[in-house]
């Protein structure tokens, strides 16, 4: 059953990372489609583009932006962790690397989020 | 006479029938090979290696993409976007980015779908579908790059 | 329902799997079925730890191995069988090697051997301390190679079908559906293992209840030498989990509460590596005479491995370390392990000849369930897995030869219907007021109290009486679970019925044998009596109680002498 | 001391929780408690058990949401005890699950030494140094209890995925220096239902009661498969 991909009760952080990776992957894929559609407005001239920008880039949408950012950062950093393991390296240190991954994700996200916050809030 | 056990999910018969039609169960090697039709069999390792390396590239691409678009308030202005997209070097890089991101995304989707019984039953369809979607989105994105 | 196979092997342990491979190698035309109560890799053979004895290297010889075995058996072993047996093992070891068994190796990559009790040469081949585990997995995986071996996992044997002194098939319950299934066969091999769960304190898996022995016994086939029950010196306190003899083979010491290596009193030459009966008796004497170490689980003896060092223990005895940590909370690297003698092996079994044939045509028995009599009154460590391999093969080949010559003869459907009615209508639906598990508990208590290492006439007489009482009470049991699907309650209750029969045979045999030999030690007859008792006990089933007969021991070139270690 | 034990039961039609109170002594395992229930309280409770020393692999159940061997789990180390059948296997009755598919998969990966000059009648002693032995020995310790399969996210959604335990077996035979059957096994393992389905959730290694580390075996097997595929491509 599909819920088993996101089952974390009684399981280790490794399963959490797996669930999250899968979830963020799906979210990012949907976002990619939206993003491409959205950019089409560029072709219809300045007004339609700026209308869409004003619709999405504003303080009210900031939480969504931040979540999206988290998804991106997590998917990227965790992806690199997976690449390392899947090439057969440092298996024995997998717990340490997992903690490190979560740490890096948090730091990068907080920092980038802060920058974004500054940008949007002016 | 009834069979004692039935064929189980992976296409392996575990039983001999009884009395009249005694058929000894075989390893069903042919069955296994048949199941993995040529295209999917070759596709899997390539897809995996691609996913791995495209992932690394994307980490770099996406980071710089976000960095550039969120550098300052000007970055998202219509004029600056158009100006950026008019540069032919950037155009090439963005096209590459587009190809990789589309394949990575829909190859990911393909992997997820194949993780299910639905994917098992419709493996060819899933492969084809994901390929088509990624090509369509690449073409779609490319029209944007061309129009400037 | 009815199924037909050329050969039906009951039991998926070492002997059963080996027999299946041997039959399949004999002829690819034969259809071979393995019926087992559990999945084959869940059998009790996986619990074998120490190793398998084989003559492989310069300096050792078949005669030496045979002599060790016969001396170990207290001269009750059939010597022709032993001679045949020792010659066959080396190629079995090499076969397992070729099939993928991860034997432990010497530095130059050859198969390593270690010391074991009662042996005059270090001849035990081993795979760390999981020898049985690796052997079973290797054989099981090898059976997967043959398309003509068909497994019926989780089928519970209920009866043998014998007509005109010839085997016709077996009946078994398919646990998953709860149906009784008739297996028609030209030849049947019984490889169901021992009956160790008769005792409460035992190294045996929970399912080793002597089903095969009891079923054959009820079908009129005699059981041989059942009074000889091996007590392994080192069972972990309190659970009884086996601490392999290899602990001592690798150099471990046994110490009493004063820290003395008391074995110097009992076996000055071999010390801890004397045969199991000698060591067990010595330990029990220490405990009885108050030199054991007291604990909440009773007195025990210390098995000291601390001087071996962590590296050697991890290399050679990893499972022991793991088990001691998990089940007793003790790390053998730092502390001695608490151990006590524990019921470990059924020397006796279904009476077969050297070719594993029973008195019924087409019925074979191999492994612990059988008594070809190579172990006599006391088995040497690491001869049991060897026996399963050798005689498993013999049984498989003999059965294949027999089946190739034979035509199918169908079983009358009435006898199947009768069996079905007996189990599901009479037994399962019956109401009564006895709890089968209560009977089992009392049975194991009787066996533990009255038929333990030191036996005497009075206690045993009492024991026989109690077992008969329990048998009476068993007629009145009620099975609580009335459903058909995976009814473990039904299975357990039937097993308890089998155990009662086997226990009676053990008890009668022990009571009748008025001497001390090997593992059978009587306080009222403490001497070996070759004049009157150098003979095998045979017990036949009878409605009104067992009938006991005796047959002579086959002696070829080794005359009985005093047994000293 | 008494402990309350909650057991997930299934009688073929419906599934429900049942509670039992069991007196507990030191050193008592979950399996002992289950046996106590069966023998004294409720004989209809069904579960598999055999060796009670952690080598037969019969008694893997989910204890407090984690798959473990009942015979190895000390009851006093747990606060409340909640026992369920393991996931990803069809439940037959109470704690008993169906392993037929699992063993059928085990069969198709050819888990035996494949050798060209294999003689049944005249076996020969083969050379294998302790170093070569050590390379695969850990992976030969798998007891096939199914704990790893029960937590594998892919096993839960695709029933013909070989699963961690089976692929570990393949890796064990591939790294054995006596084996000559790599090509045959790659054919099976480097397929849609084999190594390419693993996404390294690595939960299998976390729950393995024998520390076999299936996740590592699968990753290594995948690298081998990649090299094999590349070589094949250029041939």
Coordinates of C-alpha atoms in Angstrom, one line a residue, chain C residues 18 21-22 25 39 41-42 46-47 49 57 91 94-95 97-111 127-128 130 133-134 137 140-142 144-147 151 154 176 197 202-207 239-241 296 319 322 326-327 393 397 435 437 441 480-481 483 485-489 492, chain D residues 10-12 26 29 31 35 38-40 43-58 71-72 74 90-93 96-100 103 106-107 111-113 115 118-130 133 136-137 140-145 169 172-173 176 178 209-210:
Chain C
X18 CA 20.3 -34.8 2.1
X21 CA 19.4 -34.6 -3.0
X22 CA 20.6 -38.1 -3.1
X25 CA 20.9 -37.3 -8.2
X39 CA 9.9 -24.5 6.5
X41 CA 15.4 -23.8 7.2
X42 CA 13.4 -23.6 10.5
X46 CA 20.1 -25.3 12.4
X47 CA 20.7 -25.4 16.1
X49 CA 26.7 -25.6 16.6
X57 CA 44.1 -35.1 7.1
X91 CA 33.2 -37.0 0.8
X94 CA 33.7 -32.0 0.4
X95 CA 30.3 -32.1 -1.3
X97 CA 32.2 -27.5 0.3
X98 CA 31.4 -27.7 -3.4
X99 CA 27.8 -26.7 -2.8
X100 CA 28.8 -23.6 -0.9
X101 CA 29.0 -24.3 2.8
X102 CA 31.2 -21.6 4.3
X103 CA 33.5 -24.0 6.3
X104 CA 36.0 -22.2 8.5
X105 CA 39.4 -22.3 6.9
X106 CA 43.1 -22.6 7.8
X107 CA 45.4 -19.8 6.7
X108 CA 46.3 -21.6 3.4
X109 CA 42.6 -21.9 2.5
X110 CA 42.0 -25.5 3.4
X111 CA 39.1 -26.8 5.6
X127 CA 31.7 -23.3 10.2
X128 CA 32.4 -21.0 13.1
X130 CA 26.9 -22.2 13.4
X133 CA 22.9 -23.6 10.4
X134 CA 25.2 -23.4 7.4
X137 CA 21.1 -23.7 4.4
X140 CA 18.3 -26.4 1.4
X141 CA 19.6 -24.1 -1.3
X142 CA 21.0 -27.1 -3.2
X144 CA 16.3 -25.7 -5.1
X145 CA 18.5 -26.7 -8.0
X146 CA 16.5 -29.9 -8.7
X147 CA 13.3 -29.4 -10.5
X151 CA 8.4 -29.2 -1.1
X154 CA 4.0 -26.8 6.9
X176 CA -2.6 -23.5 6.0
X197 CA 11.1 -32.1 24.2
X202 CA 16.6 -29.2 27.0
X203 CA 18.6 -27.7 24.1
X204 CA 15.9 -28.8 21.6
X205 CA 13.7 -26.6 19.5
X206 CA 10.1 -26.5 20.6
X207 CA 8.9 -28.7 17.8
X239 CA 16.9 -21.4 29.2
X240 CA 18.8 -24.5 28.3
X241 CA 20.2 -23.0 25.1
X296 CA 18.0 -18.1 41.7
X319 CA 27.0 -17.3 18.3
X322 CA 25.8 -13.5 21.2
X326 CA 21.2 -12.0 24.9
X327 CA 19.8 -14.8 27.0
X393 CA 22.3 -40.1 1.5
X397 CA 19.7 -43.7 -2.7
X435 CA -5.8 -29.3 29.3
X437 CA -0.5 -28.4 28.0
X441 CA 4.1 -30.0 31.8
X480 CA -10.0 -25.5 22.6
X481 CA -9.5 -24.2 19.1
X483 CA -11.2 -24.1 13.6
X485 CA -7.1 -23.1 9.4
X486 CA -3.6 -23.2 10.9
X487 CA -4.8 -24.9 14.1
X488 CA -1.6 -25.0 16.1
X489 CA -3.7 -26.1 19.1
X492 CA 0.3 -29.4 19.7
Chain D
X10 CA -7.0 -12.4 13.0
X11 CA -9.3 -15.4 12.6
X12 CA -9.6 -15.5 8.8
X26 CA 13.4 -12.0 34.9
X29 CA 11.2 -13.4 26.5
X31 CA 8.1 -15.9 23.1
X35 CA 3.7 -19.6 25.1
X38 CA -1.2 -20.4 24.7
X39 CA -0.8 -22.9 27.5
X40 CA -2.7 -21.2 30.3
X43 CA -5.1 -21.9 23.4
X44 CA -6.5 -20.5 20.2
X45 CA -3.7 -17.9 19.9
X46 CA -1.5 -19.0 17.0
X47 CA 2.1 -18.1 16.2
X48 CA 5.2 -19.7 14.8
X49 CA 8.2 -20.6 17.0
X50 CA 10.9 -23.2 17.0
X51 CA 14.5 -22.9 18.1
X52 CA 14.0 -20.1 20.8
X53 CA 17.6 -19.1 20.3
X54 CA 17.5 -16.8 17.3
X55 CA 18.8 -19.0 14.5
X56 CA 15.7 -20.5 12.9
X57 CA 13.9 -17.3 12.0
X58 CA 10.4 -18.5 12.7
X71 CA 12.5 -15.3 21.2
X72 CA 15.3 -12.7 21.5
X74 CA 13.4 -9.6 26.8
X90 CA -0.3 -11.8 4.0
X91 CA -1.6 -12.8 7.4
X92 CA -3.0 -16.3 7.7
X93 CA -4.0 -16.5 11.3
X96 CA 1.2 -16.3 11.3
X97 CA 2.0 -14.9 7.9
X98 CA 2.4 -16.5 4.5
X99 CA 6.0 -17.0 3.5
X100 CA 5.4 -19.0 0.3
X103 CA 10.7 -18.6 -0.5
X106 CA 14.5 -17.2 -3.0
X107 CA 14.3 -20.0 -5.4
X111 CA 21.0 -19.4 -4.3
X112 CA 23.6 -22.2 -4.7
X113 CA 27.1 -22.4 -6.1
X115 CA 30.1 -24.4 -11.0
X118 CA 30.7 -29.9 -10.5
X119 CA 31.0 -33.6 -9.8
X120 CA 28.5 -35.2 -7.4
X121 CA 30.4 -38.5 -7.3
X122 CA 33.9 -37.1 -6.9
X123 CA 33.9 -34.0 -4.9
X124 CA 37.2 -32.1 -4.5
X125 CA 38.4 -29.8 -1.7
X126 CA 38.4 -26.2 -2.8
X127 CA 40.7 -23.5 -1.7
X128 CA 39.3 -20.5 0.1
X129 CA 41.4 -18.3 2.3
X130 CA 40.0 -16.8 5.5
X133 CA 35.6 -16.3 3.4
X136 CA 30.9 -12.9 2.1
X137 CA 30.5 -14.6 5.5
X140 CA 25.6 -15.9 4.7
X141 CA 24.2 -15.4 8.2
X142 CA 20.7 -14.4 7.0
X143 CA 18.0 -16.5 8.7
X144 CA 15.2 -15.5 6.3
X145 CA 13.0 -14.3 9.1
X169 CA 21.7 -14.0 -0.7
X172 CA 26.6 -13.7 -0.9
X173 CA 26.9 -16.1 -3.7
X176 CA 32.0 -16.4 -3.1
X178 CA 34.0 -20.7 -5.6
X209 CA 18.2 -9.2 14.0
X210 CA 21.5 -10.9 12.8

